[in-house]
Every structure is written in structure tokens, then in C-alpha cells.
């Protein structure tokens, strides 16, 4: 059944119809932060976008990756999860009744996951990664599935490369010390990627845009029962977070300054904020159906899902499809 929040956008302006929503309750939404970055809902709160809505967000620790965030959401330890689309779909297929609120990050020519090797490495193409060791931040999420898709694109088995887990702050170290052949810096880790790149001695082999095109990389996720129980809060949360995504795209320098201050306040290195490349999300901050359907098709192809098991309309709370259709109608 299509979720009742879907299509809350005006066809003319493609903005969420939430501005006049009543402030029904005060809700604090707990989440796990990511090292070296801030989520759009964190930025929204810092910008004061949640004022008057009754919504506030609170970090209660860190997540090592999307799957850990989803585990915490499923257990009720947090109210906001965040993970790669593939991980979200796998979690839903496993029985978790989650809904996708807004795209946490996307990939395009400016913001992307990059697979680096040392400059003198013999690895020069996707074909060359077979049998090699690749460091990723977590298994079962975006980088894992990007490697699978890359191998599939050149006719190699999806398990032809060996993946090991290394936290974002250690990706450069494990590559330079030759513990791995390749280090994959995720689209949400542009801060760490920027630091590594400026040190020199590295060479990019491929990026996820080469494999996937422009697409949302992951989603901020809510439990469906929570969204139903706190419908006004859920609406405000999506609207204001989407506004923050637009703010970051329109004001990159100011966003880096805010990020540096926030990272310093939570005891992280504020210098990495200068390398923040943005969230990579299209104007309006909302998903389109391909962002999810692409990965449903991949998982069906791999046998992880059966045909028709998941439907995009049941997963996305709102979409930007109206904007896409409206703009394309005169073509």
C-alpha cells in the first residue's frame, strides 16, 4: 500500500506542503553521527530551521556505517537511521518496516565515491581489481555494492575482489602502508578523501558515478510506526532537512564553516571540513523513483529480492517526481 505521506508536493513548485503544519508536539529525534561529516538534519538544526516546529535532533554517539545505524533504528535506540540505499532495502526485505525520509547524500560529478591506489600500483582499470584487497568503511552498504556493480559491468563475478573494513579516518593509512591494494573513500567521506589527495602519491582508478550515474547514494530512514505516530514531526523533519540540503548546495563556503565549528565542538578535527564537497543532492533535496528502483532491480538480479517484493511507492515518504514531470512536460 502506498504510504500516505507520498506525493505531498505541489506540482507547480515541487515543494513539500508542510509550511502550515501545526506544531502538535515537541519531539527529540535521536541519531548516530558519522565521523568527519554532519547530516543535513544536523545542519538544519544548526541553521535554526526546526525552530517553531517542535522538532529537535540529538546525537547519542557514532555509527561505524549504515548497517549499524539501521540496527540501532530497528531496536528503538535511535529515531533516525541513515544508510546506503542497498542496505536500506535489504533491511526492509528482512522485515524492518522502515520508510525513506530524504536522500542523505547523492553522487554526481562533484560528489562521488573514489577508489584510490598508490601512484605506482599496477591497478589501472576495473578489470585489474579482481583478486585485489579493497578497504571500505563497512560491508553490505554502498561501497560494497558499487564494487559488485563495477565487477558485473566488466563481466567478472561480484565476489572477485576482497573487501575489508577500515574506518573512514584510517582509509588513507591502510592504503599508504600497503595493507590494502585499494582504498574506497565514500561520497560521504569527501573530507577524508580531500586530506588524502592533498598529501599526494595516490591515483584514482574509478568512481561510483562511472558505474551508477547520478543517483542518491543513501537515505535517512524512519520507522513507519514512528512516522505514523508523529506525522507532523516527520513532515517537518523532511521539509527542513531538504531545505538544509539546498542551503549547502547554494552556500558551500558557509556550510564548510558551520561543519568545522560543529566537528570541533564534538572533538573531531575541524580542518577536514575544508574538503567537504557537498551532499550531491539535486535541487529541492528530494528523491526520484530511480534512486530506489535502480537498487531494487540490482537486488532482484542478484536473487536477494524476488520480483515485486518491494515497491518504491511503499518505501519513499515523498518524491520529487512531480518536479521532474512538470519540467519535462514541455519538452
Tab-separated table of C-alpha atoms in Angstrom:
chain	number	residue	atom	x	y	z
A	1	UNK	CA	0.000	0.000	0.000
A	2	UNK	CA	1.337	3.439	-0.922
A	3	UNK	CA	2.317	5.360	2.181
A	4	UNK	CA	0.010	8.273	2.922
A	5	UNK	CA	2.841	10.848	3.020
A	6	UNK	CA	3.666	10.213	-0.620
A	7	UNK	CA	3.024	12.983	-3.160
A	8	UNK	CA	2.821	15.799	-0.629
A	9	UNK	CA	4.476	18.006	-3.220
A	10	UNK	CA	2.862	20.728	-5.251
A	11	UNK	CA	3.079	20.024	-8.957
A	12	UNK	CA	3.898	23.650	-9.666
A	13	UNK	CA	6.679	24.252	-7.185
A	14	UNK	CA	7.658	20.744	-6.096
A	15	UNK	CA	7.901	21.867	-2.501
A	16	UNK	CA	6.617	19.814	0.390
A	17	UNK	CA	3.257	21.046	1.602
A	18	UNK	CA	4.314	21.379	5.192
A	19	UNK	CA	4.861	25.065	5.899
A	20	UNK	CA	1.493	25.473	7.542
A	21	UNK	CA	1.638	22.239	9.515
A	22	UNK	CA	0.516	22.605	13.091
A	23	UNK	CA	3.030	22.248	15.871
A	24	UNK	CA	1.392	19.302	17.599
A	25	UNK	CA	4.149	18.150	19.947
A	26	UNK	CA	7.762	18.508	20.973
A	27	UNK	CA	9.838	15.640	19.640
A	28	UNK	CA	13.549	14.958	20.076
A	29	UNK	CA	14.831	12.670	17.346
A	30	UNK	CA	17.910	10.678	18.316
A	31	UNK	CA	20.546	9.608	15.798
A	32	UNK	CA	24.099	8.304	15.439
A	33	UNK	CA	26.555	10.728	13.867
A	34	UNK	CA	29.229	9.923	11.274
A	35	UNK	CA	32.882	10.764	11.792
A	36	UNK	CA	34.108	13.656	9.668
A	37	UNK	CA	30.717	14.824	8.452
A	38	UNK	CA	27.376	16.263	9.500
A	39	UNK	CA	23.976	15.143	8.266
A	40	UNK	CA	21.503	17.525	6.665
A	41	UNK	CA	19.259	17.325	9.731
A	42	UNK	CA	22.216	18.395	11.880
A	43	UNK	CA	22.798	21.321	9.554
A	44	UNK	CA	19.079	22.170	9.621
A	45	UNK	CA	19.135	22.370	13.401
A	46	UNK	CA	22.289	24.498	13.373
A	47	UNK	CA	20.630	26.878	10.900
A	48	UNK	CA	17.552	27.165	13.123
A	49	UNK	CA	15.233	25.566	10.583
A	50	UNK	CA	13.487	23.416	13.201
A	51	UNK	CA	12.555	26.395	15.383
A	52	UNK	CA	8.807	26.560	15.877
A	53	UNK	CA	8.232	23.027	14.596
A	54	UNK	CA	8.662	21.199	17.913
A	55	UNK	CA	11.373	19.045	16.314
A	56	UNK	CA	14.945	18.793	17.549
A	57	UNK	CA	17.662	16.267	16.755
A	58	UNK	CA	20.212	14.820	19.160
A	59	UNK	CA	23.332	12.765	18.521
A	60	UNK	CA	23.812	9.932	21.019
A	61	UNK	CA	27.075	8.603	19.594
A	62	UNK	CA	28.657	7.452	16.360
A	63	UNK	CA	27.852	4.786	13.792
A	64	UNK	CA	30.635	2.911	12.039
A	65	UNK	CA	28.442	2.585	8.957
A	66	UNK	CA	24.903	2.404	7.650
A	67	UNK	CA	24.076	-1.144	8.791
A	68	UNK	CA	24.986	-0.239	12.374
A	69	UNK	CA	22.722	2.794	12.129
A	70	UNK	CA	19.846	0.629	10.875
A	71	UNK	CA	20.348	-1.891	13.688
A	72	UNK	CA	20.011	0.954	16.195
A	73	UNK	CA	16.872	2.202	14.444
A	74	UNK	CA	15.277	-1.242	14.417
A	75	UNK	CA	15.983	-1.716	18.120
A	76	UNK	CA	14.486	1.665	19.030
A	77	UNK	CA	17.772	3.077	20.322
A	78	UNK	CA	17.521	5.897	17.774
A	79	UNK	CA	14.707	7.540	15.831
A	80	UNK	CA	16.724	8.371	12.706
A	81	UNK	CA	18.767	5.894	10.713
A	82	UNK	CA	20.974	6.529	7.714
A	83	UNK	CA	22.395	4.047	5.248
A	84	UNK	CA	23.114	3.286	1.633
A	85	UNK	CA	20.001	2.543	-0.405
A	86	UNK	CA	21.025	-1.080	-0.917
A	87	UNK	CA	21.421	-1.571	2.839
A	88	UNK	CA	18.046	0.073	3.498
A	89	UNK	CA	16.322	-2.216	1.000
A	90	UNK	CA	17.975	-5.313	2.431
A	91	UNK	CA	16.859	-4.275	5.896
A	92	UNK	CA	13.267	-3.732	4.776
A	93	UNK	CA	13.270	-7.053	2.941
A	94	UNK	CA	14.437	-8.695	6.179
A	95	UNK	CA	11.313	-7.493	7.956
A	96	UNK	CA	12.078	-3.985	9.234
A	97	UNK	CA	9.213	-1.617	8.477
A	98	UNK	CA	11.285	1.421	7.502
A	99	UNK	CA	10.445	4.346	5.253
A	100	UNK	CA	12.918	6.601	3.451
A	101	UNK	CA	12.608	10.218	4.588
A	102	UNK	CA	15.111	12.138	2.452
A	103	UNK	CA	18.286	11.301	0.486
A	104	UNK	CA	21.219	11.733	2.844
A	105	UNK	CA	23.766	12.092	0.048
A	106	UNK	CA	23.990	11.659	-3.674
A	107	UNK	CA	26.634	11.106	-6.299
A	108	UNK	CA	27.382	13.308	-9.289
A	109	UNK	CA	30.422	14.832	-10.975
A	110	UNK	CA	31.196	16.948	-7.905
A	111	UNK	CA	30.408	14.497	-5.092
A	112	UNK	CA	31.318	10.848	-5.539
A	113	UNK	CA	33.000	7.815	-4.024
A	114	UNK	CA	36.537	7.395	-5.339
A	115	UNK	CA	38.627	4.223	-5.410
A	116	UNK	CA	42.300	5.124	-4.931
A	117	UNK	CA	45.545	3.198	-5.341
A	118	UNK	CA	49.136	4.221	-4.768
A	119	UNK	CA	50.674	6.006	-7.746
A	120	UNK	CA	52.973	3.116	-8.638
A	121	UNK	CA	50.232	0.477	-8.363
A	122	UNK	CA	49.760	-1.895	-11.333
A	123	UNK	CA	45.980	-1.428	-10.980
A	124	UNK	CA	44.667	0.793	-13.789
A	125	UNK	CA	41.159	-0.464	-14.553
A	126	UNK	CA	38.158	-2.197	-13.042
A	127	UNK	CA	39.360	-5.460	-14.600
A	128	UNK	CA	42.548	-5.123	-12.540
A	129	UNK	CA	40.735	-5.127	-9.171
A	130	UNK	CA	39.963	-8.851	-9.408
A	131	UNK	CA	41.824	-10.647	-6.652
A	132	UNK	CA	42.842	-7.385	-5.006
A	133	UNK	CA	42.024	-6.144	-1.492
A	134	UNK	CA	39.782	-3.089	-1.140
A	135	UNK	CA	39.249	-1.129	2.089
A	136	UNK	CA	35.667	0.049	2.644
A	137	UNK	CA	34.041	1.584	5.703
A	138	UNK	CA	31.518	-1.249	6.123
A	139	UNK	CA	30.209	-4.324	4.356
A	140	UNK	CA	26.739	-4.671	2.867
A	141	UNK	CA	26.384	-0.978	2.016
A	142	UNK	CA	27.114	1.450	-0.813
A	143	UNK	CA	30.797	0.783	-1.452
A	144	UNK	CA	30.291	-2.966	-1.229
A	145	UNK	CA	27.517	-2.856	-3.842
A	146	UNK	CA	29.418	-0.385	-6.023
A	147	UNK	CA	32.294	-2.873	-6.225
A	148	UNK	CA	29.818	-5.620	-7.131
A	149	UNK	CA	28.309	-3.448	-9.878
A	150	UNK	CA	31.755	-2.481	-11.152
A	151	UNK	CA	32.786	-6.131	-11.440
A	152	UNK	CA	29.455	-7.025	-13.051
A	153	UNK	CA	29.970	-4.239	-15.623
A	154	UNK	CA	33.109	-5.965	-16.944
A	155	UNK	CA	31.739	-9.491	-16.743
A	156	UNK	CA	33.527	-10.557	-13.554
A	157	UNK	CA	31.944	-12.353	-10.575
A	158	UNK	CA	30.691	-9.944	-7.930
A	159	UNK	CA	32.959	-11.547	-5.324
A	160	UNK	CA	36.114	-11.313	-7.452
A	161	UNK	CA	37.642	-8.668	-5.155
A	162	UNK	CA	38.335	-8.967	-1.427
A	163	UNK	CA	36.747	-6.324	0.794
A	164	UNK	CA	37.981	-5.477	4.281
A	165	UNK	CA	36.605	-2.937	6.730
A	166	UNK	CA	38.563	0.166	7.726
A	167	UNK	CA	37.032	3.218	9.455
A	168	UNK	CA	36.976	6.395	7.390
A	169	UNK	CA	39.786	8.115	9.320
A	170	UNK	CA	42.070	5.114	8.645
A	171	UNK	CA	41.472	4.624	4.920
A	172	UNK	CA	44.496	6.667	3.862
A	173	UNK	CA	46.722	4.959	6.421
A	174	UNK	CA	45.887	1.397	5.380
A	175	UNK	CA	46.481	2.268	1.721
A	176	UNK	CA	49.792	4.069	2.220
A	177	UNK	CA	51.069	1.299	4.495
A	178	UNK	CA	50.139	-1.212	1.748
A	179	UNK	CA	47.807	-3.193	3.980
A	180	UNK	CA	45.331	-2.992	1.103
A	181	UNK	CA	45.614	-2.523	-2.646
A	182	UNK	CA	42.770	-0.028	-2.943
A	183	UNK	CA	41.045	2.374	-0.550
A	184	UNK	CA	37.463	3.404	-1.270
A	185	UNK	CA	36.515	6.846	0.024
A	186	UNK	CA	32.720	7.093	0.112
A	187	UNK	CA	30.769	10.077	-1.219
A	188	UNK	CA	30.029	10.981	2.408
A	189	UNK	CA	33.770	10.937	3.197
A	190	UNK	CA	34.915	13.767	0.925
A	191	UNK	CA	36.606	15.323	3.941
A	192	UNK	CA	38.911	12.321	4.381
A	193	UNK	CA	39.359	11.978	0.616
A	194	UNK	CA	40.421	15.615	0.341
A	195	UNK	CA	43.069	15.223	3.026
A	196	UNK	CA	44.461	12.064	1.389
A	197	UNK	CA	44.511	13.638	-2.070
A	198	UNK	CA	46.433	16.718	-0.957
A	199	UNK	CA	49.155	14.503	0.517
A	200	UNK	CA	49.946	13.260	-2.991
A	201	UNK	CA	51.100	9.858	-4.155
A	202	UNK	CA	47.624	8.496	-4.891
A	203	UNK	CA	45.808	7.786	-8.145
A	204	UNK	CA	42.086	7.317	-8.756
A	205	UNK	CA	41.091	4.170	-10.649
A	206	UNK	CA	37.331	4.706	-10.880
A	207	UNK	CA	34.440	6.316	-9.046
A	208	UNK	CA	30.866	5.292	-8.358
A	209	UNK	CA	29.430	7.816	-10.821
A	210	UNK	CA	31.222	5.867	-13.569
A	211	UNK	CA	29.218	2.819	-12.514
A	212	UNK	CA	25.901	4.184	-11.250
A	213	UNK	CA	25.431	7.600	-12.847
A	214	UNK	CA	23.774	10.453	-10.953
A	215	UNK	CA	21.765	8.879	-8.157
A	216	UNK	CA	21.010	9.213	-4.460
A	217	UNK	CA	23.591	7.198	-2.614
A	218	UNK	CA	21.687	6.664	0.590
A	219	UNK	CA	18.719	7.692	2.681
A	220	UNK	CA	17.842	8.985	6.073
A	221	UNK	CA	15.338	6.457	7.371
A	222	UNK	CA	12.490	6.404	9.909
A	223	UNK	CA	10.435	3.568	11.358
A	224	UNK	CA	7.000	3.597	9.758
A	225	UNK	CA	5.205	3.311	13.104
A	226	UNK	CA	7.164	6.310	14.405
A	227	UNK	CA	6.318	8.348	11.293
A	228	UNK	CA	2.643	7.471	11.655
A	229	UNK	CA	2.571	8.320	15.355
A	230	UNK	CA	4.470	11.596	14.890
A	231	UNK	CA	3.190	12.608	11.477
A	232	UNK	CA	3.621	16.378	11.890
A	233	UNK	CA	7.123	15.952	13.254
A	234	UNK	CA	8.027	13.613	10.382
A	235	UNK	CA	6.761	16.134	7.844
A	236	UNK	CA	8.699	18.999	9.433
A	237	UNK	CA	11.811	16.854	9.699
A	238	UNK	CA	11.765	16.102	5.964
A	239	UNK	CA	10.948	19.644	4.888
A	240	UNK	CA	13.620	21.340	6.958
A	241	UNK	CA	16.292	18.747	6.170
A	242	UNK	CA	15.584	19.180	2.449
A	243	UNK	CA	15.950	22.938	2.900
A	244	UNK	CA	19.325	22.342	4.548
A	245	UNK	CA	20.438	20.270	1.556
A	246	UNK	CA	19.584	23.212	-0.684
A	247	UNK	CA	21.395	25.596	1.661
A	248	UNK	CA	24.578	23.506	1.466
A	249	UNK	CA	24.407	23.440	-2.322
A	250	UNK	CA	23.851	27.199	-2.547
A	251	UNK	CA	26.246	28.214	0.254
A	252	UNK	CA	29.209	25.805	0.188
A	253	UNK	CA	31.712	28.037	1.995
A	254	UNK	CA	29.310	28.891	4.791
A	255	UNK	CA	28.470	25.203	5.140
A	256	UNK	CA	32.141	24.323	5.495
A	257	UNK	CA	32.496	26.933	8.222
A	258	UNK	CA	29.497	25.514	10.077
A	259	UNK	CA	30.828	21.981	9.667
A	260	UNK	CA	34.257	22.965	11.011
A	261	UNK	CA	32.684	24.510	14.089
A	262	UNK	CA	30.438	21.517	14.722
A	263	UNK	CA	33.255	18.994	14.257
A	264	UNK	CA	35.429	20.927	16.684
A	265	UNK	CA	32.613	21.052	19.240
A	266	UNK	CA	32.350	17.268	19.193
A	267	UNK	CA	36.106	16.752	19.476
A	268	UNK	CA	36.925	15.985	15.841
A	269	UNK	CA	39.447	17.617	13.534
A	270	UNK	CA	37.809	20.774	12.138
A	271	UNK	CA	40.432	21.119	9.391
A	272	UNK	CA	38.856	18.339	7.336
A	273	UNK	CA	35.743	20.486	6.784
A	274	UNK	CA	37.569	22.480	4.094
A	275	UNK	CA	37.399	19.401	1.865
A	276	UNK	CA	33.645	18.916	2.173
A	277	UNK	CA	32.398	18.741	-1.431
A	278	UNK	CA	28.681	18.923	-0.657
A	279	UNK	CA	25.859	16.430	-0.306
A	280	UNK	CA	25.450	15.776	-4.029
A	281	UNK	CA	21.660	16.042	-3.888
A	282	UNK	CA	19.596	17.597	-6.666
A	283	UNK	CA	17.778	20.897	-6.187
A	284	UNK	CA	14.826	20.532	-3.827
A	285	UNK	CA	16.524	17.889	-1.695
A	286	UNK	CA	14.073	15.125	-2.601
A	287	UNK	CA	14.445	11.701	-4.217
A	288	UNK	CA	13.132	10.427	-7.522
A	289	UNK	CA	11.966	6.878	-8.062
A	290	UNK	CA	15.134	5.776	-9.889
A	291	UNK	CA	17.114	6.405	-6.683
A	292	UNK	CA	15.410	3.338	-5.211
A	293	UNK	CA	14.260	1.376	-8.276
A	294	UNK	CA	17.837	1.013	-9.551
A	295	UNK	CA	18.846	-0.886	-6.424
A	296	UNK	CA	15.643	-2.928	-6.314
A	297	UNK	CA	16.488	-4.128	-9.833
A	298	UNK	CA	20.059	-4.957	-8.788
A	299	UNK	CA	18.919	-6.947	-5.766
A	300	UNK	CA	16.353	-8.810	-7.862
A	301	UNK	CA	19.056	-9.627	-10.403
A	302	UNK	CA	21.301	-10.953	-7.630
A	303	UNK	CA	18.491	-13.018	-6.123
A	304	UNK	CA	18.403	-11.085	-2.848
A	305	UNK	CA	14.843	-9.945	-3.656
A	306	UNK	CA	12.052	-11.605	-5.569
A	307	UNK	CA	10.304	-9.764	-8.395
A	308	UNK	CA	7.642	-7.447	-6.933
A	309	UNK	CA	8.739	-7.998	-3.342
A	310	UNK	CA	9.398	-4.291	-2.779
A	311	UNK	CA	7.707	-1.299	-4.366
A	312	UNK	CA	9.217	2.179	-4.486
A	313	UNK	CA	5.905	3.811	-3.569
A	314	UNK	CA	5.848	1.950	-0.250
A	315	UNK	CA	9.383	2.996	0.644
A	316	UNK	CA	9.592	6.713	-0.172
A	317	UNK	CA	7.651	9.086	2.056
A	318	UNK	CA	7.789	11.813	-0.592
A	319	UNK	CA	9.413	12.201	-4.005
A	320	UNK	CA	10.479	14.950	-6.367
A	321	UNK	CA	8.872	13.190	-9.332
A	322	UNK	CA	6.293	15.957	-9.717
A	323	UNK	CA	9.065	18.464	-10.395
A	324	UNK	CA	10.682	16.121	-12.892
A	325	UNK	CA	7.371	15.509	-14.705
A	326	UNK	CA	6.402	19.184	-14.702
A	327	UNK	CA	9.733	20.304	-16.143
A	328	UNK	CA	9.673	17.585	-18.766
A	329	UNK	CA	6.094	18.168	-19.921
A	330	UNK	CA	7.028	20.936	-22.347
A	331	UNK	CA	9.903	19.074	-23.973
